[in-house]
Amino acid sequence: MVRVGILGASGYGGAELLRLLKAHPGVELVGFSSRKHEGRPLSAAWPQLWDERPFASQEEVLERADVLFLALPNGLAMGMVPEALKAGKRVIDLSGDYRLPPDVYEAWYGIPHQSPELYREAVYGLPELHREELRGARLVANPGCYVTAATLALAPLAAMGALRGAMVVGLSGVSGAGREGEGTFFAEVNENLKPYKAGGTHRHIPEMERNLGRLLAQGKPARTHGEVREVRLSFTPHLVPMTRGILVTAQAEVAGDWSQKALEELYRGFYASEPFVRVLAGLPETKGTYASNRVDVKPVYEERTGRILVFAALDNLVKGMAGQAVQNLNLMLGLPEDTALPKEGVWP
Amino acid sequence: MVRVGILGASGYGGAELLRLLKAHPGVELVGFSSRKHEGRPLSAAWPQLWDERPFASQEEVLERADVLFLALPNGLAMGMVPEALKAGKRVIDLSGDYRLPPDVYEAWYGIPHQSPELYREAVYGLPELHREELRGARLVANPGCYVTAATLALAPLAAMGALRGAMVVGLSGVSGAGREGEGTFFAEVNENLKPYKAGGTHRHIPEMERNLGRLLAQGKPARTHGEVREVRLSFTPHLVPMTRGILVTAQAEVAGDWSQKALEELYRGFYASEPFVRVLAGLPETKGTYASNRVDVKPVYEERTGRILVFAALDNLVKGMAGQAVQNLNLMLGLPEDTALPKEGVWP
Amino acid sequence: MVRVGILGASGYGGAELLRLLKAHPGVELVGFSSRKHEGRPLSAAWPQLWDERPFASQEEVLERADVLFLALPNGLAMGMVPEALKAGKRVIDLSGDYRLPPDVYEAWYGIPHQSPELYREAVYGLPELHREELRGARLVANPGCYVTAATLALAPLAAMGALRGAMVVGLSGVSGAGREGEGTFFAEVNENLKPYKAGGTHRHIPEMERNLGRLLAQGKPARTHGEVREVRLSFTPHLVPMTRGILVTAQAEVAGDWSQKALEELYRGFYASEPFVRVLAGLPETKGTYASNRVDVKPVYEERTGRILVFAALDNLVKGMAGQAVQNLNLMLGLPEDTALPKEGVWP
Amino acid sequence: MVRVGILGASGYGGAELLRLLKAHPGVELVGFSSRKHEGRPLSAAWPQLWDERPFASQEEVLERADVLFLALPNGLAMGMVPEALKAGKRVIDLSGDYRLPPDVYEAWYGIPHQSPELYREAVYGLPELHREELRGARLVANPGCYVTAATLALAPLAAMGALRGAMVVGLSGVSGAGREGEGTFFAEVNENLKPYKAGGTHRHIPEMERNLGRLLAQGKPARTHGEVREVRLSFTPHLVPMTRGILVTAQAEVAGDWSQKALEELYRGFYASEPFVRVLAGLPETKGTYASNRVDVKPVYEERTGRILVFAALDNLVKGMAGQAVQNLNLMLGLPEDTALPKEGVWP
């Protein structure tokens, strides 16, 4: 039994980690921390949990665990990871700290990087593209919800070298904004729908471009620190009045002639052996992935215009966050990749 | 591995049975039927399932399975159960057909009973009150969501003989009305809240009265076909704009002098060893039980008026339906009662 | 044209006042204030308004207006009203400051009263019961949503002297908690339903008891500062996942023998000439009153138990707040009582 | 007072027409019909209305009214309009029957046209582009929600000749699917988000292309039956878990060099004197237009990619349906264009 711990267990990502790791047969949850709730029982912060164990301090969790999940705001992991690695721990970081080259990170996040040298060691935690690298990783940079959806939507076209650009529309439930977010009051969100950070300003854009640029340069599988070709995306996120779920609707700009048949063959082939990616006959809907680690994908060729659209749906807190982190854990530990991860959702 | 089958796998209760039974280590799901979807793959009816096995006919399921879950509209089980039992099957019926004495059933449901003799054999499937009987049962009458919540809310007061009556306010999400229900359009339900079947006309009233009347007469545990004392409840259901979840707010009319302390002691003692009932420090909320088989209960003594209020929250499709059925299955098969049943919920 | 102003125009009640008063043909809106937004245009705080006039300071509004609407947190009006009255203004206060005798107010609100002498002058702003008094009022204490619904639900039984007590279950959308409220995040409220302040602790209880106690002592119409008979209510509020709407489900404890027919006659007679109260043939639902100033009421006699249930639905921000304030304004100004107040709602 | 009538008063569009026309000072509502509810009082079909007048037959409404609103399913208006016009009535048709040349209509709607000769007389009811034509119209083809939003979003770029194509993502609340629609159950829609009719198959596409093609050929104002230039759009609608509201997010493919400043100037100029179109400083959100006849629009220039995005939000039942029809009525009658039409919305 591997000893695992969670830093940042009072956010929604932390809650999903708790749910998944408590039911994981290969690990022992030895600690979880939250500054806000330290010393209080888990059930006081989380009404869904029947568990009176107290939140520990970060120090206690760091000491007890062999594998650490960092579910902290951006900018905190980079200060802790060096010591944790030195102490022989392995780390799965759910923040943006190790997902981008430090200079790009600093440009988009506005935070000076405290351990840029470790970026070279971090493995990008998207199992569908980086599975082999992840098996031996000590430090995993776990991608977020929009990026996972957009990357998996466009990856087959990128890996074959056809992708030239894309306009990505992202639609997200509110839980992606976290448990403390402003502007997430029910009365303001319910019966409302709004774009935000339009105009190419969302900080997940460089990560999407990097993921697809790696595939363009390297094909699949891609190495985190291998060659990257330049590609430019538009990405426009929208807030939708629901709690969970991400849908990406992408228009792919591609080279070559296409048909619905060719597209489907490409996608079915690309994801043929993936345990968590389903290429649908129909169109994806977010509820089909609710509380599961699955992604539903569908490419559509539009005869009238020659355009290619791709849709991808997932649960932003599972495959878009905590479930992906557990998938990475399973790879790191050499366990079956789907251990403790549901492939099927809760409906209705 | 026990071979189980589901009749009525295209309703919401059927969907939850599929979800729970597919993950159950002690059973093999050998068939599931739906008239509407016969021959089509499971995934065509249920977007959340990644399963291409076809819906079978009722006959095929009846033949293959050793234990049958009947998730059918009221009035259908009573025609099938006699033959199934004769063929050596065991049956868990999720309808109202065997929950009430046939004369009471006919009066409230308006359906003549086709196998009234089997009522004497049916065991009432509320494990917290009928656990021992259920271990040997061949035919289980699985109670529904409102009844489970109201009964467990008031059971401790009934079992000690103090309960004289109650006004029960039931608040339910829409999935209780099923996948075909009229009046459940989003645009009519969203931003709306309404009582229905007010005035003592809901057919779950005699079942609540019977459950509590058994406890009044027999204490706990109660035998399904033992003595019943008369007790009268008001019950007023309301439709709430959400998908899952039941909350019961009950005013208990009781004999004797009470205090918050005495109430809490009573409830904590009564449910001390129950795997799925939690007596809370605070007040229950439905989301705390989402997708779990747990019930959260809280009695409150109101100093100003001397009134006693009890709150109970559960997921109507799990503890109020499919999860309870699996709990009964576990008892029937001699498995640990909580096999394949989550005690903790999904949040947010 | 009467010059009106709003203090506290950045809360939801303020927004409804803006909407109603801007369309009111008998008044001119000469100012509106918000500490948070002072100097900014209205449209910056309220996306639904197409109005670039700036929020003024409290002082400016106090100076310009002849009638003031105070939509401020409890405890602020009592410090401003003495001066405003002295300056010849008339005041409609939407807070609790002048709704209760100062000693009762202090006991339930925990705030020392700064102008207790003015309580004797305040008229209680429920037009259905205090219409005549309101015509000449200088200071109106405008009641809130739960109290309006519960009072109007039970008033006919109280005014005839039959009411002995009641158990009131209140169900409210989230906007009642205001635009700043904690615990109102979408992800926590959506798909959730919860009681709060159970056990007789909600501060609207003494106001409900006082309203009904006046009717018990005086019949209808009642005078604000006339005799009050003691009556005890239980009141248990619940938060429902919707934005607007209040439903009260009350069990009335009454003297005498009743029938559905007698109940209906009583209610239809009592509300026969009311412009905003409708006694329904069926059961009320909150959406039927959405964005209107109407209350839908229905008494139900339960044959099996002899209990009487009464249901009342309204829009908490209109009849439960801003619309009622405008109704009071109309009475104060001698205008038709329904000026600028919709009797019909928005659906769906 | 002009005598108006509504055919199809039991759908959501009909309900909005009732709400708006009942409050309209220049018309008398002399009849409304619904096959389903004929003879029943209005309040029986619509809980929000306090109106006991009965639904009439179609014949009665046709006879009594001078102006007819046809809120019927596609394919019915074309059979009634010839006779109505012959009888001297004026008609505002909310269906698709007269929006497209009959051959295009037949190709996309699959319904043979019964009065193709009248298409030449119909005026396209988008006041912002066809105001002058509408003043004298006898027959108005009132456009729907998606088309109104997409057209107004892209019109300024089309009218100056710069538009080459567009990818339009449409996001709609559920009320657009009507009161009878399948797949609109709360439990299936809530916490769900899904694209539908992807791949260029939605029947509103030719209407959008025609509207923009007219502007490309004619500039503004455009004549309904004037020249049309060809332009190709992709349009992908999505169902969002809310009742009201449409948001269109469009990527415009344009000729020339652009900047945020140039875009804003173009849009502000184009809509400078429009009573119901607001060009925002920030981004539109649907709730800002709730229950109003306003459209909020915003063009965004994306520096990184050179792409142009345009957002438009409106209430699909008001500006996207019934409110637009009343705006057309006002033009036809020579009344102030905004009579009885709110420019500001209901929040929250």
Short mmCIF file of N, CA, C and O in Angstrom, two decimals, chain A residues 222-270:
data_model
loop_
_atom_site.label_atom_id
_atom_site.label_comp_id
_atom_site.label_asym_id
_atom_site.label_seq_id
_atom_site.Cartn_x
_atom_site.Cartn_y
_atom_site.Cartn_z
N ALA A 222 4.02 11.67 -27.65
CA ALA A 222 4.88 12.85 -27.64
C ALA A 222 5.67 12.88 -26.33
O ALA A 222 5.18 12.42 -25.30
N ARG A 223 6.85 13.41 -26.40
CA ARG A 223 7.62 13.60 -25.17
C ARG A 223 7.43 15.03 -24.68
O ARG A 223 7.47 15.98 -25.47
N THR A 224 7.26 15.16 -23.39
CA THR A 224 6.99 16.47 -22.79
C THR A 224 8.00 17.51 -23.25
O THR A 224 7.64 18.65 -23.58
N HIS A 225 9.27 17.13 -23.26
CA HIS A 225 10.30 18.13 -23.54
C HIS A 225 10.90 17.98 -24.92
O HIS A 225 12.02 18.45 -25.18
N GLY A 226 10.18 17.30 -25.81
CA GLY A 226 10.63 17.19 -27.18
C GLY A 226 10.24 18.41 -28.01
O GLY A 226 9.82 19.45 -27.49
N GLU A 227 10.38 18.25 -29.31
CA GLU A 227 10.16 19.36 -30.24
C GLU A 227 8.69 19.82 -30.24
O GLU A 227 7.78 19.02 -30.03
N VAL A 228 8.48 21.11 -30.47
CA VAL A 228 7.13 21.69 -30.52
C VAL A 228 7.03 22.55 -31.77
O VAL A 228 7.89 23.40 -32.02
N ARG A 229 5.99 22.34 -32.58
CA ARG A 229 5.79 23.20 -33.73
C ARG A 229 4.76 24.28 -33.37
O ARG A 229 3.87 24.05 -32.55
N GLU A 230 4.91 25.44 -33.99
CA GLU A 230 4.00 26.52 -33.61
C GLU A 230 2.61 26.31 -34.24
O GLU A 230 2.49 25.93 -35.40
N VAL A 231 1.58 26.58 -33.45
CA VAL A 231 0.21 26.54 -33.94
C VAL A 231 -0.58 27.56 -33.11
O VAL A 231 -0.28 27.77 -31.93
N ARG A 232 -1.53 28.22 -33.75
CA ARG A 232 -2.26 29.30 -33.07
C ARG A 232 -3.73 28.93 -32.94
O ARG A 232 -4.39 28.60 -33.92
N LEU A 233 -4.24 29.02 -31.71
CA LEU A 233 -5.65 28.75 -31.45
C LEU A 233 -6.36 29.99 -30.94
O LEU A 233 -5.77 30.79 -30.21
N SER A 234 -7.63 30.09 -31.28
CA SER A 234 -8.52 30.99 -30.54
C SER A 234 -9.22 30.13 -29.49
O SER A 234 -9.59 28.99 -29.78
N PHE A 235 -9.42 30.70 -28.33
CA PHE A 235 -10.15 29.95 -27.30
C PHE A 235 -11.05 30.92 -26.55
O PHE A 235 -10.57 31.93 -26.02
N THR A 236 -12.32 30.62 -26.56
CA THR A 236 -13.28 31.51 -25.90
C THR A 236 -14.11 30.72 -24.90
O THR A 236 -14.99 29.94 -25.28
N PRO A 237 -13.84 30.90 -23.60
CA PRO A 237 -14.59 30.15 -22.59
C PRO A 237 -15.91 30.82 -22.26
O PRO A 237 -16.06 32.04 -22.38
N HIS A 238 -16.87 30.00 -21.88
CA HIS A 238 -18.20 30.48 -21.48
C HIS A 238 -18.59 29.80 -20.17
O HIS A 238 -18.31 28.61 -19.98
N LEU A 239 -19.31 30.54 -19.34
CA LEU A 239 -19.84 29.98 -18.10
C LEU A 239 -21.29 29.55 -18.32
O LEU A 239 -22.12 30.36 -18.76
N VAL A 240 -21.59 28.31 -18.00
CA VAL A 240 -22.91 27.73 -18.24
C VAL A 240 -23.56 27.42 -16.88
O VAL A 240 -22.86 27.01 -15.96
N PRO A 241 -24.87 27.62 -16.76
CA PRO A 241 -25.51 27.41 -15.45
C PRO A 241 -25.66 25.94 -15.08
O PRO A 241 -26.76 25.40 -15.07
N MET A 242 -24.56 25.31 -14.77
CA MET A 242 -24.58 23.95 -14.26
C MET A 242 -23.33 23.78 -13.40
O MET A 242 -22.43 24.63 -13.43
N THR A 243 -23.29 22.75 -12.61
CA THR A 243 -22.20 22.58 -11.66
C THR A 243 -20.98 21.93 -12.30
O THR A 243 -19.88 22.45 -12.23
N ARG A 244 -21.18 20.77 -12.90
CA ARG A 244 -20.08 20.00 -13.48
C ARG A 244 -20.24 19.90 -14.98
O ARG A 244 -21.35 19.85 -15.48
N GLY A 245 -19.11 19.71 -15.64
CA GLY A 245 -19.16 19.40 -17.05
C GLY A 245 -18.47 20.45 -17.89
O GLY A 245 -18.58 21.65 -17.64
N ILE A 246 -17.73 19.97 -18.88
CA ILE A 246 -17.07 20.81 -19.87
C ILE A 246 -17.45 20.27 -21.23
O ILE A 246 -17.42 19.06 -21.45
N LEU A 247 -17.79 21.16 -22.13
CA LEU A 247 -17.93 20.78 -23.53
C LEU A 247 -17.06 21.71 -24.34
O LEU A 247 -17.09 22.93 -24.15
N VAL A 248 -16.28 21.12 -25.24
CA VAL A 248 -15.50 21.90 -26.16
C VAL A 248 -16.08 21.69 -27.56
O VAL A 248 -16.33 20.56 -27.96
N THR A 249 -16.35 22.78 -28.24
CA THR A 249 -16.79 22.74 -29.64
C THR A 249 -15.71 23.45 -30.44
O THR A 249 -15.52 24.66 -30.29
N ALA A 250 -14.99 22.68 -31.25
CA ALA A 250 -13.82 23.24 -31.94
C ALA A 250 -14.00 23.16 -33.44
O ALA A 250 -14.45 22.15 -33.97
N GLN A 251 -13.68 24.25 -34.08
CA GLN A 251 -13.57 24.22 -35.54
C GLN A 251 -12.10 24.05 -35.88
O GLN A 251 -11.27 24.90 -35.54
N ALA A 252 -11.76 22.94 -36.49
CA ALA A 252 -10.36 22.66 -36.82
C ALA A 252 -10.04 23.16 -38.22
O ALA A 252 -10.76 22.87 -39.16
N GLU A 253 -8.96 23.91 -38.32
CA GLU A 253 -8.48 24.30 -39.64
C GLU A 253 -7.43 23.27 -40.06
O GLU A 253 -6.41 23.13 -39.40
N VAL A 254 -7.70 22.56 -41.15
CA VAL A 254 -6.85 21.44 -41.49
C VAL A 254 -6.45 21.47 -42.96
O VAL A 254 -7.14 22.04 -43.80
N ALA A 255 -5.35 20.81 -43.24
CA ALA A 255 -4.92 20.62 -44.61
C ALA A 255 -5.61 19.38 -45.18
O ALA A 255 -6.00 18.48 -44.44
N GLY A 256 -5.75 19.34 -46.49
CA GLY A 256 -6.22 18.12 -47.12
C GLY A 256 -7.71 18.06 -47.32
O GLY A 256 -8.45 18.94 -46.91
N ASP A 257 -8.14 17.01 -48.00
CA ASP A 257 -9.55 16.78 -48.26
C ASP A 257 -10.09 15.78 -47.25
O ASP A 257 -9.43 14.79 -46.94
N TRP A 258 -11.30 16.02 -46.83
CA TRP A 258 -11.86 15.19 -45.76
C TRP A 258 -13.26 14.72 -46.10
O TRP A 258 -13.93 15.24 -46.98
N SER A 259 -13.67 13.76 -45.31
CA SER A 259 -15.05 13.28 -45.37
C SER A 259 -15.40 12.79 -43.97
O SER A 259 -14.51 12.61 -43.13
N GLN A 260 -16.69 12.60 -43.72
CA GLN A 260 -17.09 12.11 -42.41
C GLN A 260 -16.43 10.75 -42.14
O GLN A 260 -15.96 10.48 -41.05
N LYS A 261 -16.38 9.93 -43.18
CA LYS A 261 -15.82 8.59 -43.01
C LYS A 261 -14.34 8.65 -42.63
O LYS A 261 -13.88 7.96 -41.71
N ALA A 262 -13.59 9.49 -43.33
CA ALA A 262 -12.16 9.59 -43.06
C ALA A 262 -11.91 10.11 -41.65
O ALA A 262 -11.03 9.63 -40.93
N LEU A 263 -12.71 11.07 -41.27
CA LEU A 263 -12.57 11.62 -39.92
C LEU A 263 -12.83 10.56 -38.85
O LEU A 263 -12.08 10.43 -37.88
N GLU A 264 -13.90 9.84 -39.03
CA GLU A 264 -14.26 8.85 -38.01
C GLU A 264 -13.19 7.76 -37.92
O GLU A 264 -12.84 7.31 -36.83
N GLU A 265 -12.69 7.34 -39.07
CA GLU A 265 -11.64 6.32 -39.04
C GLU A 265 -10.41 6.82 -38.31
O GLU A 265 -9.80 6.11 -37.51
N LEU A 266 -10.05 8.06 -38.60
CA LEU A 266 -8.89 8.64 -37.91
C LEU A 266 -9.09 8.61 -36.40
O LEU A 266 -8.23 8.16 -35.64
N TYR A 267 -10.24 9.11 -35.96
CA TYR A 267 -10.48 9.21 -34.52
C TYR A 267 -10.61 7.83 -33.86
O TYR A 267 -10.08 7.59 -32.78
N ARG A 268 -11.33 6.94 -34.51
CA ARG A 268 -11.49 5.61 -33.91
C ARG A 268 -10.14 4.88 -33.84
O ARG A 268 -9.85 4.19 -32.86
N GLY A 269 -9.34 5.07 -34.83
CA GLY A 269 -8.03 4.44 -34.79
C GLY A 269 -7.15 5.05 -33.70
O GLY A 269 -6.52 4.33 -32.91
N PHE A 270 -7.16 6.35 -33.63
CA PHE A 270 -6.28 7.05 -32.68
C PHE A 270 -6.60 6.68 -31.23
O PHE A 270 -5.71 6.56 -30.41
#
